[in-house]
């Protein structure tokens, strides 16, 4: 919107300038109507260019009639001649004048009426007259002395006509011509100067372009004491500004879009500004907290709330906590937090934490605790916020998330994934894999060790009450002795009953009652058996003693024989030595 308004203002200003120039009075033209027309017969000149419809007025020349002949119809004095010398300054090349004495130095002097800058001139001598070595002098003083005045130049041409300039500009009221040792013969002598607000060394084509519009620039070079007008620079203020503007182009153009040149006078950009710049001249950075093309973009969340780069939008110190990206415009993704979102949420439930602080807002995953959920459960605890206690695992700790025990399973006496349940009645040991023994009163064994709380049921014994009573015993704690059962079988380990009945001579429920006849036969049999056993033992002892004596005798004979053999060998060795 600002650029559109600026364009409208420039167009209106341009049209107004053209309209103003067209309103110059008939005798004026140019910028500000400062230049005077010098047309023949006082005709009006072109209101813009200043060209005349016919010729220039007398005393004026140049493309737009702005070069003045200062000497036109001025007073002229010729040495030794009483004539006023008007023929020399009437712009009529057919009328001439000459100093009267031959072989004498002649001179001619033109009075301009006031001191002027003298530089460009034209001299036409009489036919066949060489003007070589003629000298031109300028002064503000009227002297008759031959050597008065300041030398302007010495003519070099051998012809009778010359357009020339002083070696350097001189100020003076009187301009004279000297011809040493010979007379002067002049038909026309013109001294040129540019009109106000024009300049140039020949045709006064230059236009003053001073910063101060009322200043009259240097008539030769167009230089201005106040400097060049806005948009111009260089000698004569003829060079247009390039990527700069203002008087003498001292100001650089701002950041115009696509690096286009700004207005040479005002510095205004022709269209919009480069990204990051604002204002009519595009020399103002985007306001705080904005950036980019037309400053329409808003800065992101820069660290410490500093403003972003006005061109790119990047933050100089990174992003505030909770934001990331080149321009810090993107909020942290789920699972990250902090400056530039460079930190990961630890073990938050659902993976989400506060994007600024990293605190887990929905609690921790099972097995973790703390505000940031970065602390593992202490040994012996598990679950959400570590509020559950581990079961009876064989090896600690349990899994901190699920509470499950490792491959070693549960302690003896417990079962389940988390080893939280004690073995059911009747079972015990690792993972409750064993059945209890025969405990008294129907009680269950210890779920860990399998031991019964009191005694075993009758007929059972051992630590776990799983062993039957030893052979020949039965009953509580196996303290009862079986009767004599048929075929010498043991009785029932619980009741003491014989499965096949009692042996001959015994009776009763437990086969423990003995008849009288049976008792006598048993005693006789016992006695004969005892005597036979004693005789057998005696025979065995006798035979053992006999064998011992034989072994002892053999060992002695072998020892003597071995000694004798060794003695003989020794004697033979001694004999061989001799």
Coordinates of C-alpha atoms in Angstrom, one line a residue:
X1 CA 0.0 0.0 0.0
X2 CA 2.9 2.3 0.9
X3 CA 4.6 1.7 -2.4
X4 CA 1.4 2.3 -4.4
X5 CA 1.0 5.7 -2.7
X6 CA 4.6 6.5 -3.4
X7 CA 4.1 5.8 -7.1
X8 CA 1.0 8.0 -7.3
X9 CA 3.0 10.9 -5.6
X10 CA 5.8 10.5 -8.1
X11 CA 3.5 10.6 -11.1
X12 CA 1.6 13.6 -9.8
X13 CA 4.9 15.4 -9.1
X14 CA 6.1 14.6 -12.6
X15 CA 2.9 15.8 -14.3
X16 CA 2.9 18.9 -12.1
X17 CA 6.5 19.6 -13.1
X18 CA 5.6 19.4 -16.8
X19 CA 2.6 21.5 -16.3
X20 CA 4.6 24.1 -14.4
X21 CA 7.2 24.2 -17.3
X22 CA 4.4 24.8 -19.8
X23 CA 3.2 27.8 -17.8
X24 CA 6.5 29.7 -18.2
X25 CA 6.0 33.2 -19.7
X26 CA 6.9 33.6 -23.3
X27 CA 10.3 35.1 -22.5
X28 CA 11.3 32.3 -20.0
X29 CA 11.9 28.6 -20.2
X30 CA 13.5 25.7 -18.4
X31 CA 13.3 24.4 -14.9
X32 CA 11.8 27.0 -12.6
X33 CA 11.6 29.3 -15.6
X34 CA 15.0 30.6 -14.7
X35 CA 16.4 31.0 -18.3
X36 CA 15.7 34.0 -20.5
X37 CA 14.8 33.6 -24.1
X38 CA 17.1 35.5 -26.6
X39 CA 15.3 35.1 -29.8
X40 CA 15.5 37.5 -32.8
X41 CA 12.8 40.2 -32.8
X42 CA 11.9 39.2 -29.2
X43 CA 10.1 36.1 -30.3
X44 CA 9.1 33.5 -27.7
X45 CA 11.4 30.4 -27.4
X46 CA 10.3 26.8 -26.8
X47 CA 9.0 26.7 -23.3
X48 CA 10.9 23.5 -22.5
X49 CA 14.1 23.4 -24.6
X50 CA 14.5 27.2 -25.2
X51 CA 15.1 26.9 -29.0
X52 CA 14.1 30.0 -31.0
X53 CA 11.8 29.8 -34.0
X54 CA 14.2 31.9 -36.1
X55 CA 17.6 33.2 -35.2
X56 CA 19.1 34.4 -32.0
X57 CA 19.0 38.1 -31.1
X58 CA 22.0 40.2 -31.8
X59 CA 24.8 39.6 -29.3
X60 CA 23.6 36.0 -28.7
X61 CA 24.5 32.7 -30.2
X62 CA 24.5 29.0 -29.5
X63 CA 21.9 26.2 -30.0
X64 CA 19.4 27.9 -27.6
X65 CA 20.8 31.4 -27.9
X66 CA 22.4 31.4 -24.4
X67 CA 26.0 32.4 -25.4
X68 CA 26.4 36.1 -25.0
X69 CA 28.9 38.3 -26.9
X70 CA 30.1 40.5 -24.1
X71 CA 31.9 42.8 -26.5
X72 CA 28.9 43.4 -28.7
X73 CA 28.7 47.2 -29.3
X74 CA 31.1 47.9 -26.4
X75 CA 33.6 50.8 -26.5
X76 CA 36.8 50.1 -28.4
X77 CA 40.1 52.0 -28.3
X78 CA 42.7 51.6 -31.0
X79 CA 46.2 52.9 -30.6
X80 CA 46.9 56.1 -32.4
X81 CA 43.4 56.1 -33.8
X82 CA 40.7 58.5 -32.7
X83 CA 37.9 56.3 -34.2
X84 CA 35.7 54.6 -31.5
X85 CA 36.3 51.2 -33.2
X86 CA 32.7 50.2 -33.3
X87 CA 33.5 48.3 -36.5
X88 CA 35.3 45.7 -34.4
X89 CA 32.3 44.7 -32.2
X90 CA 29.3 45.0 -34.5
X91 CA 29.2 41.3 -35.5
X92 CA 29.8 42.4 -39.1
X93 CA 32.9 40.7 -40.4
X94 CA 33.0 43.1 -43.4
X95 CA 33.7 46.2 -41.3
X96 CA 37.4 46.4 -40.1
X97 CA 39.7 48.8 -38.3
X98 CA 43.5 49.0 -38.2
X99 CA 46.1 50.9 -36.1
X100 CA 47.5 53.6 -38.3
X101 CA 51.3 53.3 -37.9
X102 CA 53.1 50.6 -39.7
X103 CA 56.2 49.0 -38.1
X104 CA 54.9 50.1 -34.7
X105 CA 53.3 47.9 -32.1
X106 CA 49.6 48.1 -32.4
X107 CA 47.0 47.3 -29.9
X108 CA 43.2 47.3 -29.5
X109 CA 41.3 47.5 -26.3
X110 CA 37.6 46.6 -25.6
X111 CA 35.9 48.0 -22.5
X112 CA 33.2 45.6 -21.3
X113 CA 31.8 48.1 -18.8
X114 CA 32.3 45.7 -15.8
X115 CA 34.6 43.0 -14.7
X116 CA 33.7 39.6 -16.2
X117 CA 35.2 36.2 -16.4
X118 CA 37.1 36.0 -19.7
X119 CA 37.8 32.7 -21.4
X120 CA 36.3 32.0 -24.8
X121 CA 36.8 34.4 -27.8
X122 CA 36.8 34.7 -31.5
X123 CA 39.1 37.0 -33.6
X124 CA 38.8 37.8 -37.3
X125 CA 41.7 39.9 -38.8
X126 CA 41.8 41.6 -42.2
X127 CA 42.3 39.6 -45.3
X128 CA 45.8 38.1 -45.6
X129 CA 46.8 39.2 -42.1
X130 CA 48.5 36.6 -40.0
X131 CA 47.6 36.8 -36.3
X132 CA 50.4 34.5 -35.2
X133 CA 52.1 35.8 -31.9
X134 CA 49.3 38.2 -31.3
X135 CA 48.8 38.5 -27.5
X136 CA 45.6 38.8 -25.5
X137 CA 45.6 40.6 -22.2
X138 CA 42.9 41.0 -19.5
X139 CA 42.8 43.6 -16.7
X140 CA 40.5 45.6 -14.5
X141 CA 42.6 48.7 -14.9
X142 CA 42.6 51.1 -17.9
X143 CA 46.3 51.7 -18.8
X144 CA 48.1 53.0 -21.8
X145 CA 51.3 51.1 -20.9
X146 CA 52.2 48.5 -23.5
X147 CA 52.7 45.8 -20.8
X148 CA 49.6 46.3 -18.7
X149 CA 47.2 43.5 -18.0
X150 CA 47.4 39.8 -17.4
X151 CA 48.3 37.6 -20.3
X152 CA 45.4 35.5 -21.5
X153 CA 47.1 33.7 -24.3
X154 CA 49.4 34.0 -27.3
X155 CA 47.8 33.1 -30.6
X156 CA 49.6 30.3 -32.5
X157 CA 47.8 30.2 -35.8
X158 CA 49.2 31.8 -39.0
X159 CA 45.7 32.4 -40.4
X160 CA 43.6 35.5 -40.0
X161 CA 40.8 33.8 -38.0
X162 CA 40.8 31.9 -34.7
X163 CA 38.3 30.6 -32.1
X164 CA 40.4 30.4 -28.9
X165 CA 40.4 30.4 -25.2
X166 CA 42.6 31.8 -22.5
X167 CA 45.2 29.5 -21.1
X168 CA 43.1 29.7 -18.0
X169 CA 40.1 32.0 -17.2
X170 CA 40.8 35.5 -16.1
X171 CA 38.6 38.3 -14.6
X172 CA 38.7 41.8 -16.0
X173 CA 36.9 44.7 -17.5
X174 CA 39.3 45.4 -20.4
X175 CA 40.4 42.9 -23.0
X176 CA 43.2 43.9 -25.4
X177 CA 45.0 42.6 -28.4
X178 CA 48.8 43.3 -28.9
X179 CA 50.8 42.9 -32.1
X180 CA 54.5 43.6 -31.4
X181 CA 56.3 45.5 -34.1
X182 CA 53.4 45.7 -36.4
X183 CA 49.9 47.2 -36.5
X184 CA 46.6 45.3 -35.7
X185 CA 44.0 45.0 -38.4
X186 CA 40.8 43.6 -36.9
X187 CA 37.4 43.0 -38.5
X188 CA 35.6 41.3 -35.6
X189 CA 36.5 40.5 -32.0
X190 CA 33.9 38.6 -30.0
X191 CA 34.2 37.8 -26.3
X192 CA 31.8 35.1 -25.1
X193 CA 30.1 34.3 -21.8
X194 CA 27.2 32.0 -20.8
X195 CA 24.0 33.5 -19.6
X196 CA 22.9 32.9 -16.0
X197 CA 22.2 29.2 -15.1
X198 CA 24.1 27.9 -18.1
X199 CA 27.7 26.9 -18.7
X200 CA 30.1 25.6 -21.2
X201 CA 33.4 26.6 -22.9
X202 CA 31.9 26.9 -26.4
X203 CA 28.1 26.9 -26.9
X204 CA 26.8 27.1 -23.3
X205 CA 24.8 24.0 -23.7
X206 CA 25.1 23.0 -20.0
X207 CA 22.4 23.8 -17.5
X208 CA 23.2 24.6 -13.9
X209 CA 22.1 21.9 -11.6
X210 CA 22.9 23.3 -8.2
X211 CA 21.5 22.1 -4.9
X212 CA 20.6 25.8 -4.3
X213 CA 18.3 26.5 -7.2
X214 CA 19.1 30.2 -7.0
X215 CA 22.9 29.6 -7.3
X216 CA 24.5 30.5 -10.6
X217 CA 27.0 27.8 -11.3
X218 CA 30.5 28.2 -12.7
X219 CA 30.1 29.5 -16.3
X220 CA 32.7 27.1 -17.7
X221 CA 32.5 24.0 -15.6
X222 CA 29.0 24.1 -14.1
X223 CA 30.3 23.5 -10.6
X224 CA 28.2 24.6 -7.7
X225 CA 29.3 25.9 -4.3
X226 CA 26.1 24.4 -2.8
X227 CA 26.7 21.0 -4.4
X228 CA 24.8 19.3 -7.1
X229 CA 21.0 19.1 -7.2
X230 CA 19.5 15.9 -5.8
X231 CA 20.1 13.0 -8.2
X232 CA 23.2 14.4 -9.8
X233 CA 27.0 14.4 -9.2
X234 CA 30.3 14.8 -11.0
X235 CA 31.9 17.7 -12.9
X236 CA 29.1 20.1 -14.0
X237 CA 26.6 17.9 -12.1
X238 CA 25.9 16.1 -15.3
X239 CA 26.2 12.5 -14.0
X240 CA 23.1 10.9 -12.8
X241 CA 23.3 8.9 -9.5
X242 CA 23.8 5.2 -9.8
X243 CA 22.3 3.2 -6.9
X244 CA 22.4 6.4 -4.9
X245 CA 20.4 9.6 -4.5
X246 CA 20.4 13.1 -3.2
X247 CA 22.8 16.0 -3.6
X248 CA 26.0 14.8 -5.1
X249 CA 24.6 11.2 -4.8
X250 CA 26.0 11.0 -1.2
X251 CA 23.2 8.7 -0.1
X252 CA 23.1 5.0 -1.1
X253 CA 19.9 3.5 -2.2
X254 CA 18.1 1.4 0.3
X255 CA 17.2 -2.3 -0.2
X256 CA 14.9 -2.0 -3.1
X257 CA 13.2 -5.2 -4.4
X258 CA 15.5 -7.1 -6.8
X259 CA 18.2 -4.6 -6.1
X260 CA 16.6 -2.0 -8.4
X261 CA 17.8 1.6 -8.4
X262 CA 16.0 4.0 -6.2
X263 CA 14.7 7.4 -7.2
X264 CA 17.8 9.5 -7.8
X265 CA 16.2 12.5 -6.1
X266 CA 14.1 11.2 -3.3
X267 CA 15.7 7.8 -2.7
X268 CA 12.3 6.1 -2.9
X269 CA 12.2 2.6 -4.3
X270 CA 10.2 2.0 -7.5
X271 CA 8.4 -1.0 -6.1
X272 CA 8.6 -2.9 -2.9
X273 CA 11.6 -3.6 -0.6
X274 CA 13.8 -6.6 -0.3
X275 CA 12.8 -9.0 2.5
X276 CA 13.6 -7.6 5.9
X277 CA 13.3 -3.9 5.0
X278 CA 10.6 -1.3 5.2
X279 CA 9.9 2.4 4.5
X280 CA 9.6 4.5 1.4
X281 CA 13.3 4.3 0.8
X282 CA 13.6 0.7 2.1
X283 CA 16.3 1.7 4.5
X284 CA 14.4 0.8 7.7
X285 CA 14.7 -2.7 9.2
X286 CA 11.4 -4.5 9.9
X287 CA 9.8 -3.4 13.1
X288 CA 10.6 -5.5 16.2
X289 CA 9.3 -9.1 16.1
X290 CA 8.7 -9.0 12.3
X291 CA 10.7 -10.1 9.3
X292 CA 10.7 -11.1 5.7
X293 CA 8.9 -9.7 2.6
X294 CA 6.9 -6.5 3.4
X295 CA 7.7 -7.4 7.1
X296 CA 4.6 -9.5 7.2
X297 CA 6.1 -12.5 8.9
X298 CA 6.1 -12.6 12.7
X299 CA 9.2 -13.7 14.6
X300 CA 9.1 -17.1 16.2
X301 CA 9.8 -18.0 19.8
X302 CA 13.4 -16.9 20.1
X303 CA 15.4 -17.6 23.2
X304 CA 15.2 -14.9 25.9
X305 CA 12.6 -13.2 23.7
X306 CA 15.2 -11.5 21.6
X307 CA 14.0 -10.3 18.2
X308 CA 14.8 -12.5 15.2
X309 CA 16.9 -11.6 12.1
X310 CA 14.8 -9.0 10.2
X311 CA 15.6 -10.6 6.9
X312 CA 15.6 -14.4 7.5
X313 CA 13.6 -14.7 10.7
X314 CA 16.3 -16.9 12.3
X315 CA 16.8 -16.5 16.1
X316 CA 20.4 -15.5 17.1
X317 CA 20.5 -17.6 20.2
X318 CA 18.3 -20.5 19.3
X319 CA 14.7 -21.2 20.4
X320 CA 12.8 -20.9 23.6
X321 CA 12.1 -24.1 25.4
X322 CA 9.4 -26.0 23.7
X323 CA 10.1 -24.7 20.1
X324 CA 12.3 -25.7 17.3
X325 CA 13.0 -25.0 13.6
X326 CA 15.0 -22.4 11.6
X327 CA 12.6 -19.7 12.7
X328 CA 11.5 -21.3 16.0
X329 CA 7.9 -21.5 14.8
X330 CA 7.4 -25.2 15.4
X331 CA 6.2 -26.6 18.7
X332 CA 8.1 -29.6 20.0
X333 CA 6.9 -33.0 18.8
X334 CA 5.5 -35.4 21.2
X335 CA 8.4 -37.0 23.0
X336 CA 10.8 -34.0 23.0
X337 CA 11.2 -30.8 25.1
X338 CA 13.5 -28.0 26.0
X339 CA 15.5 -25.5 23.9
X340 CA 15.3 -26.4 20.2
X341 CA 13.5 -29.6 21.4
X342 CA 16.8 -31.3 21.7
X343 CA 15.9 -33.3 24.8
X344 CA 13.8 -36.5 24.8
X345 CA 11.1 -37.2 27.2
X346 CA 12.4 -40.0 29.4
X347 CA 9.8 -42.7 30.3
X348 CA 6.6 -40.7 30.4
X349 CA 3.3 -42.4 30.1
X350 CA 2.1 -42.1 26.5
X351 CA 5.6 -40.7 25.7
X352 CA 4.4 -37.1 26.4
X353 CA 6.0 -34.6 28.7
X354 CA 5.7 -30.8 29.2
X355 CA 7.5 -29.3 26.1
X356 CA 9.1 -26.6 28.2
X357 CA 10.3 -28.4 31.4
X358 CA 10.2 -32.1 30.4
X359 CA 8.0 -33.0 33.4
X360 CA 5.8 -36.0 32.7
X361 CA 2.2 -34.7 32.9
X362 CA 0.6 -38.1 32.7
X363 CA 2.8 -40.0 35.1
X364 CA 5.5 -42.4 34.4
X365 CA 5.6 -45.7 32.5
X366 CA 5.6 -48.7 34.8
X367 CA 9.1 -49.2 36.3
X368 CA 10.0 -45.5 36.5
X369 CA 9.4 -42.6 39.0
X370 CA 10.3 -39.0 39.6
X371 CA 9.0 -35.7 38.0
X372 CA 11.0 -36.5 34.8
X373 CA 10.4 -40.3 35.1
X374 CA 14.2 -40.8 34.7
X375 CA 14.6 -42.8 38.0
X376 CA 14.2 -46.5 37.9
X377 CA 12.3 -48.3 40.6
X378 CA 14.3 -49.2 43.6
X379 CA 15.0 -52.9 44.0
X380 CA 12.0 -54.6 45.3
X381 CA 9.5 -52.3 43.7
X382 CA 7.8 -52.2 40.3
X383 CA 4.8 -50.9 38.4
X384 CA 3.3 -47.5 37.9
X385 CA 5.2 -44.9 40.0
X386 CA 7.0 -47.9 41.6
X387 CA 4.1 -48.4 44.0
X388 CA 4.0 -52.2 43.7
X389 CA 6.2 -54.6 45.7
X390 CA 8.0 -57.5 44.0
X391 CA 6.7 -61.0 44.7
X392 CA 8.8 -63.9 46.1
X393 CA 11.3 -64.3 43.3
X394 CA 14.1 -66.8 43.5
X395 CA 16.5 -64.1 42.2
X396 CA 16.1 -60.4 42.8
X397 CA 15.0 -58.0 41.5
X398 CA 11.9 -58.5 39.6
X399 CA 11.2 -56.8 36.3
X400 CA 10.6 -53.1 37.3
X401 CA 7.9 -52.7 34.8
X402 CA 5.8 -55.9 35.0
X403 CA 7.0 -57.3 38.3
X404 CA 7.7 -60.7 36.7
X405 CA 10.5 -62.8 38.0
X406 CA 13.4 -63.8 35.8
X407 CA 13.9 -67.3 34.5
X408 CA 14.7 -68.7 37.9
X409 CA 11.1 -68.3 38.8
X410 CA 9.6 -68.1 42.3
X411 CA 10.9 -68.9 45.7
X412 CA 9.9 -72.3 46.9
X413 CA 6.3 -72.1 48.2
X414 CA 5.1 -69.4 45.7
X415 CA 3.7 -69.5 42.2
X416 CA 2.3 -67.1 39.5
X417 CA 3.8 -64.7 37.0
X418 CA 4.8 -62.3 39.8
X419 CA 5.3 -65.0 42.5
X420 CA 2.7 -63.4 44.7
X421 CA 0.6 -66.4 45.5
X422 CA 1.5 -69.0 48.2
X423 CA 1.2 -72.6 47.2
X424 CA -2.3 -74.1 47.6
X425 CA -2.9 -76.6 50.4
X426 CA -1.2 -79.9 49.6
X427 CA 1.5 -78.5 47.4
X428 CA 5.0 -77.1 48.1
X429 CA 8.4 -76.3 46.7
X430 CA 9.5 -74.4 43.5
X431 CA 6.5 -73.3 41.5
X432 CA 4.4 -75.5 43.9
X433 CA 5.6 -78.5 41.8
X434 CA 5.5 -81.0 44.7
X435 CA 2.7 -82.7 46.7
X436 CA 2.8 -82.7 50.4
X437 CA 3.5 -85.9 52.3
X438 CA 1.2 -87.7 54.8
X439 CA 0.8 -85.2 57.5
X440 CA -1.3 -86.1 60.6
X441 CA -4.7 -84.7 61.2
X442 CA -5.1 -83.9 57.4
X443 CA -2.9 -80.8 57.8
X444 CA -1.0 -79.4 54.8
X445 CA 2.7 -79.3 54.8
X446 CA 4.9 -76.2 54.8
X447 CA 4.5 -74.6 51.3
X448 CA 8.3 -73.9 51.1
X449 CA 9.9 -76.9 52.7
X450 CA 7.2 -79.6 52.5
X451 CA 7.6 -80.5 56.2
X452 CA 4.5 -81.4 58.2
X453 CA 3.6 -79.1 61.1
X454 CA 3.4 -82.0 63.5
X455 CA 3.7 -85.8 63.1
X456 CA 3.2 -88.0 60.1
X457 CA 0.2 -90.2 59.6
X458 CA 0.6 -93.7 61.1
X459 CA 2.7 -95.8 58.7
X460 CA 4.8 -92.9 57.4
X461 CA 8.1 -91.5 58.5
X462 CA 10.9 -89.1 57.3
X463 CA 11.2 -85.3 57.2
X464 CA 8.5 -85.0 54.5
X465 CA 6.4 -88.0 55.7
X466 CA 6.7 -89.7 52.4
X467 CA 8.6 -92.8 53.5
X468 CA 6.8 -95.9 54.6
X469 CA 7.7 -97.4 57.9
X470 CA 10.9 -99.6 57.7
X471 CA 10.5 -103.4 57.2
X472 CA 8.9 -105.0 60.2
X473 CA 7.5 -101.8 61.7
X474 CA 4.2 -100.0 61.5
X475 CA 1.9 -97.4 63.1
X476 CA 2.5 -93.9 64.5
X477 CA 6.1 -92.9 64.2
X478 CA 6.7 -96.5 63.1
X479 CA 7.1 -97.5 66.7
X480 CA 5.1 -100.7 66.4
X481 CA 6.7 -104.1 65.5
X482 CA 5.0 -106.3 63.0
X483 CA 3.9 -109.8 63.9
X484 CA 5.1 -113.0 62.1
X485 CA 3.4 -113.0 58.7
X486 CA 3.1 -115.8 56.3
X487 CA 6.2 -116.3 54.2
X488 CA 8.1 -113.8 56.3
X489 CA 6.4 -110.9 54.6
X490 CA 6.3 -107.5 56.4
X491 CA 3.0 -106.4 57.8
X492 CA 1.0 -103.4 56.5
X493 CA 3.0 -100.3 57.4
X494 CA -0.1 -98.4 58.6
X495 CA -2.2 -101.1 60.3
X496 CA 0.3 -103.9 61.1
X497 CA -2.0 -106.5 59.4
X498 CA -0.4 -109.4 57.5
X499 CA -1.7 -109.5 53.9
X500 CA -1.4 -113.4 53.6
X501 CA -2.2 -114.1 57.2
X502 CA 0.0 -115.4 60.0
X503 CA 2.9 -117.7 59.9
X504 CA 2.4 -121.2 61.3
X505 CA 2.3 -121.2 65.0
X506 CA 1.2 -117.5 65.2
X507 CA -2.3 -116.1 65.5
X508 CA -4.1 -112.9 66.3
X509 CA -5.0 -109.8 64.3
X510 CA -1.4 -108.8 64.2
X511 CA 0.0 -112.4 64.2
X512 CA 1.7 -111.8 67.4
X513 CA 0.2 -114.6 69.5
X514 CA 2.3 -117.9 69.7
X515 CA 0.8 -121.4 70.4
X516 CA 2.6 -123.8 73.1
X517 CA 3.6 -126.6 70.7
X518 CA 4.9 -124.2 68.3
X519 CA 6.9 -122.6 71.0
X520 CA 8.7 -126.0 72.0
X521 CA 9.5 -126.8 68.4
X522 CA 10.8 -123.4 67.9
X523 CA 13.0 -123.6 71.0
X524 CA 14.5 -127.0 69.9
X525 CA 15.0 -125.8 66.4
X526 CA 16.6 -122.7 67.8
X527 CA 18.9 -124.7 70.0
X528 CA 20.0 -127.1 67.2
X529 CA 20.5 -124.1 65.0
X530 CA 22.7 -122.4 67.5
X531 CA 24.9 -125.4 68.2
X532 CA 25.3 -125.9 64.4
X533 CA 26.3 -122.4 64.0
X534 CA 28.9 -122.5 66.7
X535 CA 30.5 -125.7 65.2
X536 CA 30.6 -124.0 61.7
X537 CA 32.2 -120.9 63.1
X538 CA 34.9 -123.0 64.8
X539 CA 35.8 -124.9 61.6
X540 CA 36.1 -121.6 59.7
X541 CA 38.4 -120.1 62.3
X542 CA 40.7 -123.2 62.2
X543 CA 41.0 -123.1 58.5
X544 CA 41.9 -119.4 58.6
X545 CA 44.6 -120.0 61.1
X546 CA 46.1 -122.8 59.1
X547 CA 46.2 -120.6 56.0
X548 CA 48.0 -117.9 57.9
X549 CA 50.7 -120.1 59.0
X550 CA 51.4 -121.4 55.5
X551 CA 51.6 -117.8 54.1
X552 CA 54.1 -116.8 56.8
X553 CA 56.3 -119.8 56.2
X554 CA 56.4 -119.1 52.4
X555 CA 57.3 -115.5 52.9
X556 CA 60.3 -116.4 55.1
X557 CA 61.6 -119.0 52.7
X558 CA 61.3 -116.5 49.8
X559 CA 63.2 -113.8 51.8
X560 CA 66.0 -116.2 52.6
X561 CA 66.2 -117.3 49.0
X562 CA 66.3 -113.7 47.8
X563 CA 69.1 -112.8 50.3
X564 CA 71.2 -115.7 49.2
X565 CA 70.8 -114.7 45.5
X566 CA 71.8 -111.1 46.2
X567 CA 74.9 -112.2 48.2
X568 CA 76.1 -114.4 45.4
X569 CA 75.7 -111.5 42.9
X570 CA 77.7 -109.2 45.1
X571 CA 80.6 -111.7 45.3
X572 CA 80.6 -112.1 41.5
X573 CA 80.7 -108.3 41.0
X574 CA 83.7 -108.0 43.4
X575 CA 85.6 -110.8 41.6
X576 CA 85.1 -109.1 38.2
X577 CA 86.4 -105.9 39.7
X578 CA 89.7 -107.6 40.8

